PDB file of C-alpha atoms in Angstrom:
ATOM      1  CA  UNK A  21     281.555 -33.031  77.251  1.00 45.00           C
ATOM      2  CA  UNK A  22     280.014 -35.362  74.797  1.00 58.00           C
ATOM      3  CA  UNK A  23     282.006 -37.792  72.198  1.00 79.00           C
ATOM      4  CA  UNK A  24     286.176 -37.255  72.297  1.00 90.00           C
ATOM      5  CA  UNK A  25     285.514 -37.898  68.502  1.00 95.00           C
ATOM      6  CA  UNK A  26     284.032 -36.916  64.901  1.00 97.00           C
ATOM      7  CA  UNK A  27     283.746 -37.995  61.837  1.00 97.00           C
ATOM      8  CA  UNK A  28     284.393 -35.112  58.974  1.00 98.00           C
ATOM      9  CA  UNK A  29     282.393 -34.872  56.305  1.00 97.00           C
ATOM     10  CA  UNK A  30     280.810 -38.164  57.097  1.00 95.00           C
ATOM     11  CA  UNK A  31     283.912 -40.355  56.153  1.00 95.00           C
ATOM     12  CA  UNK A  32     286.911 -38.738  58.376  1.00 97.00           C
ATOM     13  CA  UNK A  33     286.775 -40.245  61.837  1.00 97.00           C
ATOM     14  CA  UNK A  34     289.074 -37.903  64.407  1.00 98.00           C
ATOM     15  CA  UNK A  35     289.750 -37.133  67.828  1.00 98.00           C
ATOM     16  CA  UNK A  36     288.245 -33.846  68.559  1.00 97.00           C
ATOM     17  CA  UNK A  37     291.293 -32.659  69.958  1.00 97.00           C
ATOM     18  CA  UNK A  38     293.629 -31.558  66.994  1.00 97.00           C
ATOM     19  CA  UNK A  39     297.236 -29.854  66.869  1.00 98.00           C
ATOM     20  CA  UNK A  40     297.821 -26.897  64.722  1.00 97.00           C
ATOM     21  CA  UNK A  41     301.529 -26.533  63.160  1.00 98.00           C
ATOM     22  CA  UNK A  42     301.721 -22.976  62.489  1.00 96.00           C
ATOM     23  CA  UNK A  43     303.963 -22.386  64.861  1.00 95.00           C
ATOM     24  CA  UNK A  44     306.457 -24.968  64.368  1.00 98.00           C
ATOM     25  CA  UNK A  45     309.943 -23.287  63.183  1.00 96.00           C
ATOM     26  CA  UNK A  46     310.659 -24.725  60.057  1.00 96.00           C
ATOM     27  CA  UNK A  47     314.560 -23.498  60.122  1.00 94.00           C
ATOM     28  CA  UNK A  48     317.300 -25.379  60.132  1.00 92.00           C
ATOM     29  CA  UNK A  49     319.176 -26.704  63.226  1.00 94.00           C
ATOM     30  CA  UNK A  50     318.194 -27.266  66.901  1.00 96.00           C
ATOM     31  CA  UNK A  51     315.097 -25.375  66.327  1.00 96.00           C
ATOM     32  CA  UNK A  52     313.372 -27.902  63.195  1.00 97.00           C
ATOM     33  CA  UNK A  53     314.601 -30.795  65.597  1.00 97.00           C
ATOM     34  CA  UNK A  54     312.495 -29.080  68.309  1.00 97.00           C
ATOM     35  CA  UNK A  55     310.201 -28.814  65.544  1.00 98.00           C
ATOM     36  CA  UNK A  56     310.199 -32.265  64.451  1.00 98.00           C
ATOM     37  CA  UNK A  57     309.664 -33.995  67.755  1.00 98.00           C
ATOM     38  CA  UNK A  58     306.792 -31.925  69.100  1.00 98.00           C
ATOM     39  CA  UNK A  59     304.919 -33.107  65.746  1.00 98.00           C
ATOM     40  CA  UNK A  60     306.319 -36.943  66.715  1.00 98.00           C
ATOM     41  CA  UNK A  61     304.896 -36.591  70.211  1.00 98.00           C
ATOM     42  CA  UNK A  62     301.550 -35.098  68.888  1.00 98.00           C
ATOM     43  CA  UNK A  63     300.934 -38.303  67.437  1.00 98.00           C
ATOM     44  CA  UNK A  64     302.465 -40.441  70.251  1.00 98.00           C
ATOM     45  CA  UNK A  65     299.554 -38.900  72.103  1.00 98.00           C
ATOM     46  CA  UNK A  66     296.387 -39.822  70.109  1.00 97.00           C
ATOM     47  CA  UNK A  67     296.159 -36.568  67.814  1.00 98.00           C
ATOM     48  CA  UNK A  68     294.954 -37.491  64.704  1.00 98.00           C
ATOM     49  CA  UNK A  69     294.278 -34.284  63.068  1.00 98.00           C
ATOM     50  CA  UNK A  70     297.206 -32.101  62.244  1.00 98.00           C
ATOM     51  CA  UNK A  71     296.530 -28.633  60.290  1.00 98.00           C
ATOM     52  CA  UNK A  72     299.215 -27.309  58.337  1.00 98.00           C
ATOM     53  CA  UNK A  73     298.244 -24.517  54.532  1.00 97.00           C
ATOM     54  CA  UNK A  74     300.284 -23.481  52.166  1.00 96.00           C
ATOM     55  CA  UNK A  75     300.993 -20.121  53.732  1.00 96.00           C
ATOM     56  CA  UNK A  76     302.686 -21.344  56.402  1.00 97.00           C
ATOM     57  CA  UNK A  77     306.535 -20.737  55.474  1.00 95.00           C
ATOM     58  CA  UNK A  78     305.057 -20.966  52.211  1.00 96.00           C
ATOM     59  CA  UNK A  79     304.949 -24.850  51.744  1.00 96.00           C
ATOM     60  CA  UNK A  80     308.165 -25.230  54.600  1.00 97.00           C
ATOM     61  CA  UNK A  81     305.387 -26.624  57.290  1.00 98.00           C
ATOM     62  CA  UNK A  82     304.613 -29.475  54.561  1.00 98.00           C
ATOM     63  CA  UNK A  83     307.249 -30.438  53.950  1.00 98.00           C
ATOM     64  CA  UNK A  84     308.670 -30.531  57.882  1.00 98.00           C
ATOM     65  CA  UNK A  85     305.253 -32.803  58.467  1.00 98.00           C
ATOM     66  CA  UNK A  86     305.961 -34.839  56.080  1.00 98.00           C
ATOM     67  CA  UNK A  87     310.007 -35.159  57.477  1.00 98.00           C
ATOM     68  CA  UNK A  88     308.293 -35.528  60.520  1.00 98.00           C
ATOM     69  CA  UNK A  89     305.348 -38.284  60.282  1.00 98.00           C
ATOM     70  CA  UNK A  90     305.635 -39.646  56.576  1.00 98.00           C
ATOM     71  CA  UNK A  91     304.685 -42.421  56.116  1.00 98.00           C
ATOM     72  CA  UNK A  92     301.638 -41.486  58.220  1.00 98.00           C
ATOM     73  CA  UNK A  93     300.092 -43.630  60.516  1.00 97.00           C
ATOM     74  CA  UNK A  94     296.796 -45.097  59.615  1.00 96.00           C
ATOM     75  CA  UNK A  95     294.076 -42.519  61.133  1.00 96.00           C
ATOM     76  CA  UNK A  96     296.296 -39.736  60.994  1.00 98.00           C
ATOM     77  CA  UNK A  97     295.085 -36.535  58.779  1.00 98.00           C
ATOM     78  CA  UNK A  98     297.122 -33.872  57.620  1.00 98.00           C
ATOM     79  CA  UNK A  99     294.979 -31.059  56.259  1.00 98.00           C
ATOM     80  CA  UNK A 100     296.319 -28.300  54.630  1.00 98.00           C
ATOM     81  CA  UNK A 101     294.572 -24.706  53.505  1.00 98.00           C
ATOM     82  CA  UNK A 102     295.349 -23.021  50.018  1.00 98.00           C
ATOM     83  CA  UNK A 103     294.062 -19.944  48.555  1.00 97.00           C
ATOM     84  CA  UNK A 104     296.887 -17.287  49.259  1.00 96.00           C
ATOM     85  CA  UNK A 105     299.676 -16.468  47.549  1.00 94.00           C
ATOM     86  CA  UNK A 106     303.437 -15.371  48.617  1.00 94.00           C
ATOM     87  CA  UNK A 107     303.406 -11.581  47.927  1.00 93.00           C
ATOM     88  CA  UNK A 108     305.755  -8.605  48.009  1.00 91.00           C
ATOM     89  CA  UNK A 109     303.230  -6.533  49.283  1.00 91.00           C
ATOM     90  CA  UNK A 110     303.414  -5.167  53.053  1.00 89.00           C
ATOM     91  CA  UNK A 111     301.473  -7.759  53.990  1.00 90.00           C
ATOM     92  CA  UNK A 112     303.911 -10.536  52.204  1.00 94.00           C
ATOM     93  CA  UNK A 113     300.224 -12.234  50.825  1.00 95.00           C
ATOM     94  CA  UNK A 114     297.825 -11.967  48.568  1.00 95.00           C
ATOM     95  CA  UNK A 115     294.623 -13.815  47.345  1.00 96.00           C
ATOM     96  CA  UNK A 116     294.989 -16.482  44.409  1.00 96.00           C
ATOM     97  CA  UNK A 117     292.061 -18.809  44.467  1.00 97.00           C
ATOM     98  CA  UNK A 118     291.879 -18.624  40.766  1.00 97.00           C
ATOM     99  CA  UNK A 119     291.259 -22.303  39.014  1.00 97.00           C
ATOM    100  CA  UNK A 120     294.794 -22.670  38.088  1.00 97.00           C
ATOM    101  CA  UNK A 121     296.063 -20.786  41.159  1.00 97.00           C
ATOM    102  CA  UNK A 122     294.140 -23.719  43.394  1.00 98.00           C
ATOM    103  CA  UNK A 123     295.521 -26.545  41.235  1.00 98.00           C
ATOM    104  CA  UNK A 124     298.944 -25.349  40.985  1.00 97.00           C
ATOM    105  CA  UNK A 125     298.710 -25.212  44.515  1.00 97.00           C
ATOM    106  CA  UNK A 126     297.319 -28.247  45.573  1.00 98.00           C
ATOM    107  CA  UNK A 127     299.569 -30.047  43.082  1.00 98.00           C
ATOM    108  CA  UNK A 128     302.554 -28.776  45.326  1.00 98.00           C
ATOM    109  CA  UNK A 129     300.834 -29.626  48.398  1.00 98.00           C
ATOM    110  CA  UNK A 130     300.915 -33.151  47.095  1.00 98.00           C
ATOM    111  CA  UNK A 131     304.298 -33.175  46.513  1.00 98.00           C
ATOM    112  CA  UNK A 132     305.562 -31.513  49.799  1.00 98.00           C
ATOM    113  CA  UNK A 133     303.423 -33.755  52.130  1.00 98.00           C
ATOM    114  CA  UNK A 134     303.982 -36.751  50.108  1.00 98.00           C
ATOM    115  CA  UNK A 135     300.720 -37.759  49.425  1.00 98.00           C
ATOM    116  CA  UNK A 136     298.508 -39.187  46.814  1.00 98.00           C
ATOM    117  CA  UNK A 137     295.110 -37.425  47.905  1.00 98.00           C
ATOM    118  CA  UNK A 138     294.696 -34.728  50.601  1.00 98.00           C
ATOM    119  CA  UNK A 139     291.893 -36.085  52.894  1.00 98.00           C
ATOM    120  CA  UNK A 140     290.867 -32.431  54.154  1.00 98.00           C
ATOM    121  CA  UNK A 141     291.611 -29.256  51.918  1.00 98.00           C
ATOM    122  CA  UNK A 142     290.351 -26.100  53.431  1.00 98.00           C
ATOM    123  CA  UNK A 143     290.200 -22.506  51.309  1.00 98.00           C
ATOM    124  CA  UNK A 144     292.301 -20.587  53.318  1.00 97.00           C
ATOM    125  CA  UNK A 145     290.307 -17.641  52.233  1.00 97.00           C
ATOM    126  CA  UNK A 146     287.767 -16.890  49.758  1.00 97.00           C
ATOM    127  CA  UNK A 147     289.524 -14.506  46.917  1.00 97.00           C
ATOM    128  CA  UNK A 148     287.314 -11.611  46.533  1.00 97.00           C
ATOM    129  CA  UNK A 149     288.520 -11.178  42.340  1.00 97.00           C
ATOM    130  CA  UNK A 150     287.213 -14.721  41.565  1.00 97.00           C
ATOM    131  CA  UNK A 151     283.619 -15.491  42.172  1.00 97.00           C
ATOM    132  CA  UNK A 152     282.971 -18.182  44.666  1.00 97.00           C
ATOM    133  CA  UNK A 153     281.793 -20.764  42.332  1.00 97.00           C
ATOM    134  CA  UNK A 154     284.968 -20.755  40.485  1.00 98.00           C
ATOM    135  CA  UNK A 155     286.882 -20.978  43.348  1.00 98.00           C
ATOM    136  CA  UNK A 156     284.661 -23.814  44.652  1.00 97.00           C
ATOM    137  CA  UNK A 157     284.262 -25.429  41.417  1.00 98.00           C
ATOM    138  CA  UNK A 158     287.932 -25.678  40.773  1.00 98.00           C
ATOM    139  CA  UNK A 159     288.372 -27.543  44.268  1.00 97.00           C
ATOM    140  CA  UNK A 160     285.135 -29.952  43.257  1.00 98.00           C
ATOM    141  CA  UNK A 161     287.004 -30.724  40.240  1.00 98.00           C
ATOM    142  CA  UNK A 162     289.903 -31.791  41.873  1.00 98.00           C
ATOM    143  CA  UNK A 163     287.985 -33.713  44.218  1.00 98.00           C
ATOM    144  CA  UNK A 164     286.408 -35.758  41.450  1.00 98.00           C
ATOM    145  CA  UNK A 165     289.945 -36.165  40.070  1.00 98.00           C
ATOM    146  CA  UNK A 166     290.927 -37.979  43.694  1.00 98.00           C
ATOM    147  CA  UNK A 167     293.680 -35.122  44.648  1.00 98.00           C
ATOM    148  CA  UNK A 168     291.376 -33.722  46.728  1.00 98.00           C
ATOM    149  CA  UNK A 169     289.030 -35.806  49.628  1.00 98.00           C
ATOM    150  CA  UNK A 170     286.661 -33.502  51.834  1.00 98.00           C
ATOM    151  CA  UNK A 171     286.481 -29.826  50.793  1.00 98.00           C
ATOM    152  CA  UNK A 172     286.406 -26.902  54.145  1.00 98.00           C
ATOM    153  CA  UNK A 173     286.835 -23.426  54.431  1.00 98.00           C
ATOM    154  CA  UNK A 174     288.267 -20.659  56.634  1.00 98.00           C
ATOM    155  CA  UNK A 175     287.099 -17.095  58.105  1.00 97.00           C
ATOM    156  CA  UNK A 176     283.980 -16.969  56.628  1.00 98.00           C
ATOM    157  CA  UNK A 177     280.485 -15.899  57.157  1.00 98.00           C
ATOM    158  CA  UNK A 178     276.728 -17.744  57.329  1.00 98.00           C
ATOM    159  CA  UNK A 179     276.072 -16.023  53.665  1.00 98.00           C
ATOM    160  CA  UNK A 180     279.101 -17.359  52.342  1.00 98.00           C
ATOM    161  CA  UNK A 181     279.128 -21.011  54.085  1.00 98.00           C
ATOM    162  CA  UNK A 182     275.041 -20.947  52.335  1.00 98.00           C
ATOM    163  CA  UNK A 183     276.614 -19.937  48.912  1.00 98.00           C
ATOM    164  CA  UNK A 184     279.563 -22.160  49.005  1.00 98.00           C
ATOM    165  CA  UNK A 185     277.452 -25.067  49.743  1.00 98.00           C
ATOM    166  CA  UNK A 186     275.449 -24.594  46.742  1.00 97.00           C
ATOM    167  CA  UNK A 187     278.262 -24.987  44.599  1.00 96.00           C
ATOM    168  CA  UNK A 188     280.180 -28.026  46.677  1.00 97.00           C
ATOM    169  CA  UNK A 189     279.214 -30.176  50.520  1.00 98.00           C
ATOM    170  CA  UNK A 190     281.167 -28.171  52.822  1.00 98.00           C
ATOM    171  CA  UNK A 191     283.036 -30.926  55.606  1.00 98.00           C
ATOM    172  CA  UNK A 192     284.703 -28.012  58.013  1.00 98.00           C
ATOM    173  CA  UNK A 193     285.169 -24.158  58.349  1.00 98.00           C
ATOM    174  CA  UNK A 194     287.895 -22.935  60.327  1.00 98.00           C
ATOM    175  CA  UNK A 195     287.341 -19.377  61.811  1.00 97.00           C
ATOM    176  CA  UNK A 196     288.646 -17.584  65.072  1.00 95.00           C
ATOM    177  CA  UNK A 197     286.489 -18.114  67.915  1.00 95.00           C
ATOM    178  CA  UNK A 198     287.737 -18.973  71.610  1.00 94.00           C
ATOM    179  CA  UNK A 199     286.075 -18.066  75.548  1.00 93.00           C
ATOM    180  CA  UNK A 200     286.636 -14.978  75.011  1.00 90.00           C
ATOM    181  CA  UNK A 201     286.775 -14.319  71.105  1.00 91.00           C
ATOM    182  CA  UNK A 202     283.098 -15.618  69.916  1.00 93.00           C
ATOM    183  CA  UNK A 203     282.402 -13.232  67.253  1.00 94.00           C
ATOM    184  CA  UNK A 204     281.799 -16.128  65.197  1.00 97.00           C
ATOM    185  CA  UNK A 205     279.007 -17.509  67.234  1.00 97.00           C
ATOM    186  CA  UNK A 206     276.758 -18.023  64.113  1.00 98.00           C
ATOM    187  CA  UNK A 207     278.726 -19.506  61.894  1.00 98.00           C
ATOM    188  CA  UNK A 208     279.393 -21.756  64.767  1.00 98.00           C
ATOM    189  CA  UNK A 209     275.534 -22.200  64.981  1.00 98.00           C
ATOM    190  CA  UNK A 210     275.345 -22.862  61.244  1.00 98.00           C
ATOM    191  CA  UNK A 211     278.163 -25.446  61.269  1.00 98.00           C
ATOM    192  CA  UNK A 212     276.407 -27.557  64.499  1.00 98.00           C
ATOM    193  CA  UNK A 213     272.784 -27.217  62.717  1.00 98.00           C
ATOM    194  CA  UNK A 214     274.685 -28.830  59.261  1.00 98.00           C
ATOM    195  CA  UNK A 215     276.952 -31.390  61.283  1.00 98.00           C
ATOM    196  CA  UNK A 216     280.453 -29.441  59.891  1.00 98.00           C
ATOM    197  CA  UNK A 217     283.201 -29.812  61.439  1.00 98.00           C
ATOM    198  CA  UNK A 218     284.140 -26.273  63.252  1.00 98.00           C
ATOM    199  CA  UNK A 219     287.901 -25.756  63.444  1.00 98.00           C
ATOM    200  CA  UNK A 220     288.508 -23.078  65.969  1.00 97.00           C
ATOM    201  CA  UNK A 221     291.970 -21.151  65.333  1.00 93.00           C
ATOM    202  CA  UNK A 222     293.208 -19.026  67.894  1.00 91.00           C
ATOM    203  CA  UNK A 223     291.391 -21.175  70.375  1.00 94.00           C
ATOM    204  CA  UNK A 224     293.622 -20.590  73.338  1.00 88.00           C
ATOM    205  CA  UNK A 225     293.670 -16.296  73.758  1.00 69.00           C
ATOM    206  CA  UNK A 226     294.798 -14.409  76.276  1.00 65.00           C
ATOM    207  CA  UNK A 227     292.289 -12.099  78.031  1.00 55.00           C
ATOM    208  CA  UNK A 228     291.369  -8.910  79.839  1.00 55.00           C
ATOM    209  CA  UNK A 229     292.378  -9.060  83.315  1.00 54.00           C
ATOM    210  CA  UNK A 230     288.374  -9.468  84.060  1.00 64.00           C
ATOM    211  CA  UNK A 231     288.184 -12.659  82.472  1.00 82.00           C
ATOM    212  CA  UNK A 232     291.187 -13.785  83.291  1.00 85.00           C
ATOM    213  CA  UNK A 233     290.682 -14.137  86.596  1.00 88.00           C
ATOM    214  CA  UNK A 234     287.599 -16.080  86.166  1.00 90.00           C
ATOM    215  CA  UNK A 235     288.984 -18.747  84.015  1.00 93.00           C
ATOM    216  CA  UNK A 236     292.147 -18.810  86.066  1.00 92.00           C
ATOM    217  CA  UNK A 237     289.356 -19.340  89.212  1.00 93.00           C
ATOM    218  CA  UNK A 238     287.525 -22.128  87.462  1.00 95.00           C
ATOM    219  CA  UNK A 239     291.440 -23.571  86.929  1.00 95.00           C
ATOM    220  CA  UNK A 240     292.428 -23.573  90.366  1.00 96.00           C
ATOM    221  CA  UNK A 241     289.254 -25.690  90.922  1.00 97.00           C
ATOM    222  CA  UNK A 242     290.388 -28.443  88.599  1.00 97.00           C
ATOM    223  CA  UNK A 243     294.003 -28.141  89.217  1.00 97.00           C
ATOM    224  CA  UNK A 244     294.045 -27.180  85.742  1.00 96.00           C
ATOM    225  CA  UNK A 245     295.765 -24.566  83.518  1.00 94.00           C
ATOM    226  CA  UNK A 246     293.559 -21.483  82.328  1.00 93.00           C
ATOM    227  CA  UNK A 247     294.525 -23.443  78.756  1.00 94.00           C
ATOM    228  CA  UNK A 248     293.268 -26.631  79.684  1.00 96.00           C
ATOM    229  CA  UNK A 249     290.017 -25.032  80.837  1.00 96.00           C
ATOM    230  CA  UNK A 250     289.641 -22.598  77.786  1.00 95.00           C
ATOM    231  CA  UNK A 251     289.966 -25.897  75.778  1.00 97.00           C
ATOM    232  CA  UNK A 252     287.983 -28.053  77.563  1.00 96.00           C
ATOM    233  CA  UNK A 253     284.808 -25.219  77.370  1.00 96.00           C
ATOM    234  CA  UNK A 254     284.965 -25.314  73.392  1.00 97.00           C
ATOM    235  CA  UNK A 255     284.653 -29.160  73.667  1.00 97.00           C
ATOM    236  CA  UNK A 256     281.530 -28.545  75.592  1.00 96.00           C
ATOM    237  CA  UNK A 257     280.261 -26.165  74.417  1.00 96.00           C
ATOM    238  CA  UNK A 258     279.245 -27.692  70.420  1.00 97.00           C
ATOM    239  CA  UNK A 259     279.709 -31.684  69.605  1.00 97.00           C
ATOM    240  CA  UNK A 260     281.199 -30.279  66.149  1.00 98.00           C
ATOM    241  CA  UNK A 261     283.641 -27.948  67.679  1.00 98.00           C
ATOM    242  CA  UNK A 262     287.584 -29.299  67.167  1.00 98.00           C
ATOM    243  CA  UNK A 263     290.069 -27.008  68.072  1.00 97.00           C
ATOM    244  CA  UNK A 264     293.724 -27.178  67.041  1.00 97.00           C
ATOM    245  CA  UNK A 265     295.911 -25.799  69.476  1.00 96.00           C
ATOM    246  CA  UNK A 266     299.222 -24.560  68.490  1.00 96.00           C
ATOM    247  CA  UNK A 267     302.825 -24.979  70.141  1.00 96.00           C
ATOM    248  CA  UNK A 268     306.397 -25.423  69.581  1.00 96.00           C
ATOM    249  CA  UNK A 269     306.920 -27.191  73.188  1.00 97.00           C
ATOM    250  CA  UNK A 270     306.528 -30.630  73.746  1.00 98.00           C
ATOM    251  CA  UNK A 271     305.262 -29.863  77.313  1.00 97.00           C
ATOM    252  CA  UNK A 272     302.851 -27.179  76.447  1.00 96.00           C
ATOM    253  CA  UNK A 273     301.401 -29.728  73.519  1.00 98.00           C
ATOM    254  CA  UNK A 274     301.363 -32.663  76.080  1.00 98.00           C
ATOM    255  CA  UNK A 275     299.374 -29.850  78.772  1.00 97.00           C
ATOM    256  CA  UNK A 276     297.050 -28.786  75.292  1.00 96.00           C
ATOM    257  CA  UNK A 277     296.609 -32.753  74.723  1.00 97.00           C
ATOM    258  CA  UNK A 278     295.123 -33.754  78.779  1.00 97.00           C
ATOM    259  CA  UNK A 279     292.729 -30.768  78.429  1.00 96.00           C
ATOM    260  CA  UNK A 280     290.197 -33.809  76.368  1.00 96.00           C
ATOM    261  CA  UNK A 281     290.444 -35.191  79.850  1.00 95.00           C
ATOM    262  CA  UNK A 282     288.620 -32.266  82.036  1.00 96.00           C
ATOM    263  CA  UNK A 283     285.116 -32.405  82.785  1.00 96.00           C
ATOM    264  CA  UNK A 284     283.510 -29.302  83.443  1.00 97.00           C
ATOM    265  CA  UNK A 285     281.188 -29.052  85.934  1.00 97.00           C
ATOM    266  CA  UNK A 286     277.181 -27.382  85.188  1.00 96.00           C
ATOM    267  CA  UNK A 287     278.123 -24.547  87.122  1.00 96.00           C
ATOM    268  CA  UNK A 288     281.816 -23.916  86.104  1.00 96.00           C
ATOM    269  CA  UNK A 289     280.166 -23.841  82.154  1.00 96.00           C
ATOM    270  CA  UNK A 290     277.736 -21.955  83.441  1.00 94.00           C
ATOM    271  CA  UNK A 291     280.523 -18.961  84.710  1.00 93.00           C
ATOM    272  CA  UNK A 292     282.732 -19.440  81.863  1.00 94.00           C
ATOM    273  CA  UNK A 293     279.475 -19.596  79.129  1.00 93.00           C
ATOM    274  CA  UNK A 294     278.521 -16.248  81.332  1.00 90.00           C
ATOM    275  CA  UNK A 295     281.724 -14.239  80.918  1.00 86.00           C
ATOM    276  CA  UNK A 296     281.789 -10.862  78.654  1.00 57.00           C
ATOM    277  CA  UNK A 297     283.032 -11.295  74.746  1.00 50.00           C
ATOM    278  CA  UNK A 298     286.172  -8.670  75.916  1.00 49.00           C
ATOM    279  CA  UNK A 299     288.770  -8.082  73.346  1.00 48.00           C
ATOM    280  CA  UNK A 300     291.584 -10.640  73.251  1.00 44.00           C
ATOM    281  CA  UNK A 301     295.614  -9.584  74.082  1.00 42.00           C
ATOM    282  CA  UNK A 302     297.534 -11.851  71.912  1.00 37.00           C
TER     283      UNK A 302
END
């Protein structure tokens, strides 16, 4: 499986098995408890990258971090995404990654996670009204200001990873890719040829019955979970890969957590590397 760790951006040394808090409830009551003790126990158990973004109950997944882990361990990064805006369109978003958009932005980030400087800031996505090296720019500049440490994106392309890093070093891009999901393959190739960190979301999906049944095969064989084996392939298969498995259940984290620990064998890579790129069922 190679190293359990990596160091983002050249500066940012993790454990390449991170925890995703999108799906935390942010509520009040029994739930946010819930809430706040599955981020507690991420820690507990070695995480040390946590991703969070703006978008995410619109700043409430900050702030419940931030309830949860401030002050924050030594080693531990929070990174957070910006870019989108709350909207009262259908879709209840919309692109901002103007300059002033980004700053206003990060400034609340700052505030909500309680921080001084935001080791990793990813663009959640790039804003197709503001040309790239504005967007880009903007970030650089608050970078230089020390708001802002390594710079990353999210659901892009290989053109637009090779234009952003003309304008700015790129540390980490976070797009959708999984066993059975790898539309992303060369952006994944482009990220392990530049040493970025790639952040798979959605790293744990749900697949035709075909598939299934081979994962669930190569699971029985480890005494593993068809999770634990999806996660431990995208450990092997790229050194940069981290993924950041989401949950709201303490055992399903501490399950997401022991998949670092399985060791594929040549052959059992070999049959999942094999398997068809089916459609996902979420």
């Amino acid at each position: 499986m190679g190293s359990t760790m990596f160091r983002i951006g050249g500066e940012l040394d993790v454990r390449r098995l991170g925890f995703g808090a999108m799906r935390l409830p942010t509520g009040p009551g029994s739930d946010r408890d819930a809430s706040l003790a599955v981020a507690r126990r991420a820690v507990e158990l070695g995480v040390t990258l946590i991703d969070t973004a703006h978008m995410y109950g619109w700043g409430a997944n900050e702030e419940l971090l931030a309830e949860a882990l401030h002050p924050y361990p030594d080693g531990l990064i929070v990174t957070t995404k910006v870019g989108i805006a709350r909207s009262a369109s259908a879709a209840g978003w919309r692109h901002d990654a103007s300059p002033d958009g980004l700053r206003a932005q990060v400034d609340h980030a700052l505030r909500r996670l309680r921080v001084d400087r935001i080791e990793l800031l990813q663009l959640h996505r790039i804003d197709p009204a503001v040309p790239l090296a504005d967007q880009l720019g903007a970030l650089r500049e608050l970078r230089t200001e020390g708001k802002v440490g390594q710079i990353g994106l999210s659901e892009v392309t290989v053109t637009e990873l090779d234009e952003a890093r003309k304008t700015v070093d790129i540390a980490s891009v976070q797009n959708r890719y999984s066993l059975v999901d790898r539309e992303h393959e060369p952006v994944l190739a482009a990220c392990e040829a530049a040493g970025i960190a790639f952040l798979p979301w959605r790293p744990v999906a749900g697949a035709t019955s075909g598939v299934a049944a081979d994962v669930a095969a190569v699971a029985t064989e480890l005494d593993a979970t068809p999770a634990q084996v999806s996660l431990a392939w995208l450990l092997a298969r790229s050194p940069v890969i981290l993924p950041i498995p989401g949950t709201g259940r303490i055992a399903h984290l501490e399950e997401n957590v022991a998949a670092a620990g399985l060791h594929l064998s040549p052959a059992q890579r070999e049959r999942l590397d094999g398997l068809d790129r089916l459609p996902t069922q979420d």
